[in-house]
């Protein structure tokens, strides 16, 4: 038996999903397989990285013990509420217990139509599947909570996406696929008992310390807030733009999910937007904390009836609780940014000092990743400022003054900074080159880039070009729906 499933979602939450099996793939073959993750999931990598494994992880063959299902959820998409979304091209194959005793979902994305497909074909294509594989592994290596890819499987069929493209399925691993939108699905229908059932399940699975608490649902809201504050701070620390922070893309566990029109910034800009459909910058880089706060308010709305039976009191408690998010986020962000600057102590002026550097980087069009790495190695940071380097000079003088109160030696500071300031992030132009080649059947560039981003803090001279932003004069980077 290849898998030892224990399917609590199917067992405990009947009515929260539609049982469904994957579509048959004509000729499934492995494009990429994550042996390290397979071992962590107690899976036999050799047995699974096979033709039978490709059939299972494409959705063509249901393995023993699996209970495949499409999960129901709703969501606010770009601010507008859709009462029924759900797994329209995916299914939860089952749950596994990993080597640390944690429950993990095995989820297939692109496995065919479901009752939630809303007219879609339920399929995925090679480019987006490999993008999610690559970016998820990069984020994991960067220390950012994330879903991960177990495998990318080519299906052997063409899928129509502005012309025929090779089909593929992503086998994705997550702590769970519970989303803010999962709660919204039942709350919008007035099904408070099911909201309670879902909340109790979420607490037992993700926040068991709340079991038996006097106010468990306020505790759940606070726990999700804390997880999201930590997550978004880490996004901001590596220059990551999710691109589509809809409520159905915010997990209860605090993991990054659904790498669609995502990208990493090169030259620092708080208004960085890459998605072609985000025309008004709702999900711009600097807007991500506020959007997380907005999404959490939607979760709080779902929990009001559980927080207190008195509507006014429930609203008061929820409002006061939500007011804790931005200070919580700021504390996490300051911790991330202090670490990036090698600051081991906290002073009142640190926020202004960090913002002064970011402002100078914006004006000077300095590369985000390169700037912080150069600060780590005491490189020529000033040379990275293409315009108005005086802004950096002014900041540097203030920074040197701040360092006088630091107890660590320069060598220890540099060593600490090297652990959090990557040399390599998935540069957008290289991601596109790798995915374009893979779509044509050549996986070499993808495999090479994957190897680089899985060791982001380790400088290697032969990887020098992977640390460079797009060449000067390149067109602005754009991602598209489904990419």
XYZ file of C-alpha atoms in Angstrom:
483
model
C 0.000 0.000 0.000
C 1.556 3.310 -1.115
C -0.373 5.532 1.296
C -1.562 5.306 4.872
C -4.509 7.693 4.741
C -6.495 8.956 7.723
C -9.218 11.167 6.267
C -10.670 13.296 9.043
C -12.236 15.906 6.751
C -14.278 13.291 4.904
C -15.103 11.483 8.132
C -16.056 14.432 10.336
C -17.437 17.017 7.920
C -20.014 15.254 5.787
C -21.947 17.831 3.798
C -18.931 20.113 3.461
C -17.819 18.550 0.181
C -18.812 16.574 -2.882
C -17.317 13.085 -3.344
C -15.572 13.015 -6.718
C -12.857 11.076 -8.513
C -10.280 12.520 -10.866
C -10.529 12.371 -14.643
C -8.546 9.790 -16.535
C -5.288 11.157 -17.936
C -4.396 9.562 -21.301
C -0.684 9.156 -20.603
C 0.466 10.415 -17.192
C 4.201 10.863 -16.651
C 6.219 12.515 -13.884
C 7.565 15.962 -14.703
C 8.981 16.606 -11.228
C 8.904 14.622 -8.004
C 9.819 15.861 -4.525
C 11.715 13.025 -2.870
C 12.550 15.065 0.240
C 8.884 15.848 0.863
C 7.860 12.261 0.125
C 10.212 11.059 2.854
C 8.760 13.603 5.293
C 5.295 12.213 4.515
C 6.438 8.642 5.225
C 5.984 7.705 1.576
C 8.060 5.282 -0.463
C 9.583 7.699 -2.953
C 10.930 4.986 -5.231
C 7.563 3.273 -5.484
C 5.661 6.516 -5.955
C 7.999 8.030 -8.549
C 6.720 5.541 -11.102
C 4.035 5.001 -13.715
C 1.595 3.879 -11.018
C 2.505 6.938 -8.957
C 1.928 9.194 -11.950
C -1.506 7.644 -12.468
C -2.415 8.207 -8.804
C -1.052 11.759 -8.621
C -2.800 12.749 -11.837
C -6.134 11.598 -10.426
C -6.453 8.726 -12.891
C -6.194 5.988 -10.260
C -7.704 6.175 -6.788
C -5.357 4.466 -4.319
C -6.464 2.251 -1.472
C -7.621 4.260 1.536
C -8.263 7.507 -0.342
C -11.596 9.317 -0.115
C -11.360 11.852 -2.950
C -13.592 14.892 -2.607
C -14.057 18.456 -3.826
C -14.250 20.934 -0.962
C -16.975 23.569 -0.800
C -16.076 27.192 -0.141
C -17.098 30.722 -1.061
C -15.017 33.887 -1.177
C -14.550 37.566 -1.801
C -12.713 37.952 -5.099
C -11.293 41.451 -5.584
C -13.825 42.630 -3.006
C -16.914 41.068 -4.576
C -18.569 38.114 -2.843
C -19.105 34.816 -4.685
C -21.325 32.570 -2.543
C -20.171 29.344 -4.220
C -16.678 28.674 -5.484
C -15.215 25.382 -4.245
C -12.678 23.026 -5.761
C -13.570 23.544 -9.388
C -10.503 21.806 -10.785
C -9.086 19.993 -7.809
C -9.765 17.299 -5.270
C -8.575 16.343 -1.823
C -7.246 12.839 -2.302
C -6.702 12.170 1.391
C -4.741 13.046 4.528
C -1.340 11.781 5.622
C 0.476 11.905 8.964
C 4.048 13.084 8.495
C 7.204 12.183 10.421
C 6.517 14.862 13.047
C 2.980 13.609 13.629
C 1.339 16.473 11.732
C -1.706 15.891 9.536
C -1.180 16.976 5.908
C -3.579 17.137 2.944
C -2.705 15.537 -0.377
C -4.544 17.660 -2.927
C -4.614 17.299 -6.715
C -4.951 20.490 -8.756
C -6.016 20.139 -12.383
C -7.553 16.703 -11.954
C -10.782 17.379 -13.863
C -14.323 18.677 -13.492
C -16.167 18.705 -10.184
C -19.635 19.906 -9.126
C -17.965 23.283 -8.428
C -16.398 23.743 -11.870
C -18.891 26.407 -12.974
C -18.523 25.512 -16.645
C -14.747 25.103 -16.569
C -12.869 22.072 -17.831
C -11.241 21.365 -14.455
C -7.813 21.012 -16.021
C -4.443 22.707 -15.574
C -1.460 23.129 -17.877
C 2.266 22.630 -17.473
C 3.314 26.261 -16.994
C 1.084 27.160 -14.004
C 1.620 23.757 -12.395
C 5.396 24.112 -12.522
C 5.155 27.729 -11.358
C 3.387 26.608 -8.185
C 5.892 23.792 -7.696
C 8.859 26.150 -8.107
C 7.581 29.095 -6.046
C 6.296 26.873 -3.258
C 9.674 25.188 -2.891
C 11.417 28.570 -3.007
C 9.153 29.928 -0.270
C 9.753 26.850 1.881
C 13.507 27.305 1.537
C 13.129 30.983 2.453
C 11.373 29.993 5.672
C 7.913 31.183 4.630
C 4.947 28.979 5.655
C 3.595 27.475 2.449
C 1.860 24.662 0.694
C 4.359 22.482 -1.156
C 4.418 20.319 -4.243
C 4.854 16.585 -3.999
C 4.779 16.123 -7.765
C 3.961 17.666 -11.101
C 2.483 15.161 -13.536
C 2.033 15.628 -17.277
C -1.302 14.177 -18.376
C -0.448 13.490 -22.010
C -3.301 15.603 -23.350
C -3.665 19.127 -24.678
C -5.803 21.649 -22.807
C -7.247 24.698 -24.542
C -5.894 27.956 -23.078
C -5.750 30.511 -25.912
C -4.613 27.594 -28.028
C -3.635 24.043 -27.059
C -1.173 23.633 -24.179
C 0.164 20.458 -22.553
C -1.946 19.412 -19.587
C -0.619 18.712 -16.112
C -1.706 18.079 -12.519
C -0.065 19.386 -9.348
C 0.003 17.117 -6.304
C -0.003 19.661 -3.474
C 0.629 19.199 0.244
C -0.862 21.513 2.888
C -1.484 21.523 6.625
C -5.081 21.774 5.471
C -7.129 23.503 2.800
C -9.437 25.246 5.269
C -9.869 28.832 4.095
C -11.665 31.952 5.227
C -13.918 31.187 2.271
C -14.798 27.779 3.739
C -16.411 29.553 6.699
C -18.051 32.067 4.374
C -19.750 29.311 2.379
C -21.843 28.186 5.351
C -22.172 31.539 7.104
C -23.670 33.072 3.952
C -26.337 30.368 4.036
C -27.152 31.010 7.674
C -25.966 27.503 8.618
C -24.568 28.412 12.018
C -24.367 24.823 13.239
C -22.094 23.993 10.333
C -19.993 27.089 10.987
C -19.596 25.811 14.555
C -18.756 22.333 13.319
C -16.119 23.785 11.001
C -14.689 26.017 13.727
C -14.444 23.084 16.128
C -12.684 21.045 13.449
C -10.257 23.892 12.706
C -9.442 24.268 16.408
C -8.855 20.538 16.880
C -6.682 20.316 13.780
C -4.677 23.541 13.910
C -4.998 25.095 17.356
C -5.627 22.255 19.836
C -4.395 24.454 22.684
C -7.823 26.136 22.442
C -9.712 22.933 23.232
C -11.601 23.518 26.459
C -10.902 27.262 26.403
C -13.549 29.567 27.890
C -13.824 31.564 24.638
C -12.556 29.181 21.959
C -13.941 31.059 18.954
C -12.386 34.364 19.942
C -9.258 32.280 20.483
C -9.584 30.850 16.977
C -9.858 34.327 15.483
C -6.797 35.479 17.425
C -4.824 32.386 16.422
C -5.554 32.888 12.720
C -4.705 36.582 13.077
C -1.349 35.698 14.652
C -0.563 33.142 11.949
C -1.434 35.585 9.191
C 0.518 38.437 10.795
C 3.609 36.232 10.852
C 3.016 35.058 7.292
C 2.487 38.484 5.725
C 5.527 39.878 7.564
C 7.613 37.114 6.019
C 6.181 37.906 2.562
C 7.199 41.514 3.012
C 10.657 40.461 4.145
C 11.422 38.577 0.928
C 9.654 40.945 -1.487
C 6.844 38.545 -2.383
C 3.619 39.711 -4.036
C 0.862 37.087 -3.851
C -1.257 38.870 -6.434
C -4.678 37.443 -5.615
C -5.391 37.705 -1.882
C -9.040 36.720 -2.142
C -10.627 35.293 0.994
C -10.695 31.858 -0.615
C -6.902 32.125 -0.873
C -6.312 32.789 2.842
C -5.759 29.661 4.892
C -6.775 29.135 8.507
C -3.385 27.494 9.118
C -1.373 30.528 8.011
C 0.252 28.883 4.991
C 0.680 30.570 1.617
C -1.673 28.971 -0.889
C -2.531 29.241 -4.589
C 0.467 30.625 -6.444
C -1.261 32.160 -9.443
C -0.159 35.632 -10.616
C 2.526 35.829 -7.922
C 5.959 37.404 -8.332
C 8.974 38.735 -6.436
C 9.867 42.401 -6.726
C 13.166 43.408 -8.302
C 13.519 47.176 -7.882
C 11.724 48.048 -4.667
C 8.286 49.595 -5.100
C 5.487 49.599 -2.519
C 2.980 49.800 -5.376
C 4.344 46.752 -7.197
C 1.557 44.879 -9.003
C 2.179 42.115 -11.522
C -1.270 40.604 -12.131
C -2.898 41.854 -15.322
C -6.339 41.645 -13.714
C -5.423 43.755 -10.654
C -6.007 46.993 -12.534
C -6.501 49.145 -9.423
C -3.671 47.724 -7.326
C -5.896 46.157 -4.679
C -3.257 43.500 -3.989
C -0.137 45.647 -4.445
C 2.950 44.768 -2.403
C 2.481 47.348 0.373
C -1.283 46.743 0.516
C -0.939 43.117 1.583
C -1.095 43.711 5.373
C -4.264 45.813 5.041
C -5.861 43.210 2.768
C -5.038 40.492 5.291
C -6.767 42.623 7.922
C -9.815 43.002 5.655
C -9.942 39.257 5.012
C -9.743 38.538 8.734
C -12.714 40.833 9.284
C -14.668 38.587 6.917
C -13.692 35.581 9.033
C -14.802 37.432 12.161
C -18.202 38.075 10.561
C -18.641 34.332 10.114
C -17.853 33.685 13.774
C -20.087 36.351 15.333
C -22.847 33.931 16.284
C -20.301 31.724 18.059
C -18.526 34.571 19.837
C -21.642 35.704 21.704
C -25.383 35.164 21.371
C -25.965 38.878 21.849
C -25.332 40.484 18.460
C -24.074 43.783 19.859
C -21.722 42.095 22.295
C -20.401 39.745 19.610
C -19.710 42.699 17.328
C -17.955 44.587 20.138
C -15.721 41.631 20.976
C -14.902 40.918 17.330
C -14.141 44.568 16.592
C -11.840 44.871 19.591
C -10.105 41.631 18.670
C -9.564 42.691 15.052
C -8.034 45.952 16.284
C -5.140 43.850 17.565
C -4.090 42.733 14.079
C -2.165 45.713 12.748
C -0.083 46.149 15.926
C 0.539 42.396 15.866
C 1.586 42.555 12.224
C 3.827 45.568 12.832
C 5.626 43.729 15.627
C 6.216 40.732 13.311
C 7.342 42.994 10.455
C 9.739 44.882 12.701
C 11.226 41.588 13.884
C 11.729 40.486 10.277
C 13.255 43.776 9.180
C 15.482 44.154 12.249
C 16.862 40.703 11.508
C 17.516 41.695 7.894
C 19.542 44.674 9.155
C 21.329 42.617 11.793
C 19.750 44.462 14.704
C 19.585 42.268 17.788
C 18.000 44.891 20.030
C 14.856 47.009 19.673
C 14.787 50.792 19.804
C 11.916 53.226 19.302
C 13.393 54.718 16.146
C 13.801 51.414 14.307
C 10.551 51.659 12.358
C 11.450 55.112 11.023
C 14.967 53.904 10.195
C 13.650 50.931 8.193
C 11.092 53.060 6.385
C 13.813 55.578 5.524
C 15.845 52.824 3.859
C 12.831 51.544 1.905
C 11.985 55.070 0.777
C 15.553 55.573 -0.441
C 15.415 52.227 -2.247
C 12.171 53.231 -3.953
C 13.514 56.588 -5.083
C 16.821 55.057 -6.078
C 15.244 52.062 -7.859
C 17.452 49.726 -5.820
C 16.937 45.996 -6.126
C 15.271 44.608 -3.002
C 17.110 41.296 -2.694
C 20.507 42.612 -3.791
C 20.386 45.581 -1.416
C 19.842 43.519 1.706
C 22.379 40.922 0.641
C 24.966 43.639 -0.039
C 24.313 45.037 3.432
C 24.989 41.532 4.737
C 28.349 41.189 2.997
C 29.362 44.846 3.320
C 29.309 45.095 -0.454
C 28.948 48.233 -2.538
C 25.368 49.013 -1.611
C 25.498 52.552 -2.956
C 26.156 51.278 -6.475
C 22.745 49.576 -6.445
C 20.970 52.947 -6.292
C 20.432 53.891 -9.934
C 19.084 57.313 -8.973
C 19.584 59.725 -6.074
C 22.142 57.679 -4.105
C 22.260 60.556 -1.618
C 19.145 59.043 -0.062
C 21.168 55.950 0.772
C 24.016 58.076 2.100
C 21.678 59.841 4.513
C 20.214 56.554 5.664
C 23.650 55.000 6.083
C 24.734 57.767 8.421
C 21.660 57.173 10.599
C 22.226 53.425 10.474
C 25.851 53.689 11.562
C 24.707 55.739 14.532
C 22.117 53.085 15.399
C 24.761 50.344 15.257
C 26.741 51.963 18.075
C 24.190 50.609 20.545
C 24.338 47.059 19.147
C 26.120 44.509 21.360
C 27.071 42.094 18.558
C 30.381 42.165 16.729
C 30.306 43.022 13.002
C 31.193 39.409 12.249
C 28.306 38.027 14.289
C 25.898 40.537 12.796
C 26.943 39.533 9.291
C 26.563 35.836 10.110
C 23.047 36.419 11.445
C 22.086 38.524 8.423
C 23.312 35.831 6.032
C 20.695 33.493 7.488
C 17.777 35.758 6.538
C 18.900 37.748 3.477
C 18.844 35.443 0.454
C 21.260 35.574 -2.438
C 18.638 34.093 -4.740
C 14.912 34.494 -5.157
C 12.946 33.220 -8.168
C 13.705 36.074 -10.566
C 10.639 36.631 -12.695
C 12.390 36.613 -16.066
C 14.131 33.343 -15.205
C 10.887 31.779 -14.019
C 9.290 32.652 -17.361
C 12.238 31.295 -19.338
C 12.150 28.026 -17.389
C 8.386 27.600 -17.736
C 8.437 28.444 -21.425
C 11.090 25.802 -22.079
C 9.245 23.242 -19.940
C 6.055 23.825 -21.924
C 8.070 22.881 -24.999
C 9.275 19.717 -23.287
C 12.677 20.881 -22.033
C 12.911 20.654 -18.224
C 16.603 21.570 -17.882
C 16.119 25.273 -17.072
C 13.360 24.464 -14.590
C 15.467 21.866 -12.794
C 18.461 24.188 -12.649
C 16.401 27.088 -11.274
C 14.708 24.794 -8.753
C 18.101 23.690 -7.438
C 19.152 27.326 -6.993
C 16.045 28.535 -5.162
C 16.081 25.532 -2.831
C 19.400 26.858 -1.423
C 18.673 30.595 -1.396
C 21.213 31.665 1.251
C 24.214 29.750 -0.121
C 26.362 31.861 -2.434
C 27.878 29.951 -5.348
C 29.948 31.753 -7.994
C 28.554 29.564 -10.770
C 25.049 30.781 -9.896
C 25.927 34.475 -10.180
C 23.481 35.180 -13.023
C 20.582 33.811 -10.950
C 21.040 36.714 -8.527
C 20.592 39.350 -11.235
C 17.326 41.171 -11.957
C 15.872 41.353 -15.442
C 18.156 43.120 -17.938
C 17.793 46.888 -18.236
C 15.150 47.835 -20.767
C 13.057 44.694 -20.196
C 9.311 45.127 -20.488
C 7.388 45.421 -17.188
C 6.660 41.959 -15.857
C 3.022 40.841 -16.083
C 1.291 37.692 -14.967
C -2.102 36.521 -16.129
C -5.045 34.675 -14.668
C -4.191 30.989 -14.490
C -0.448 31.545 -14.624
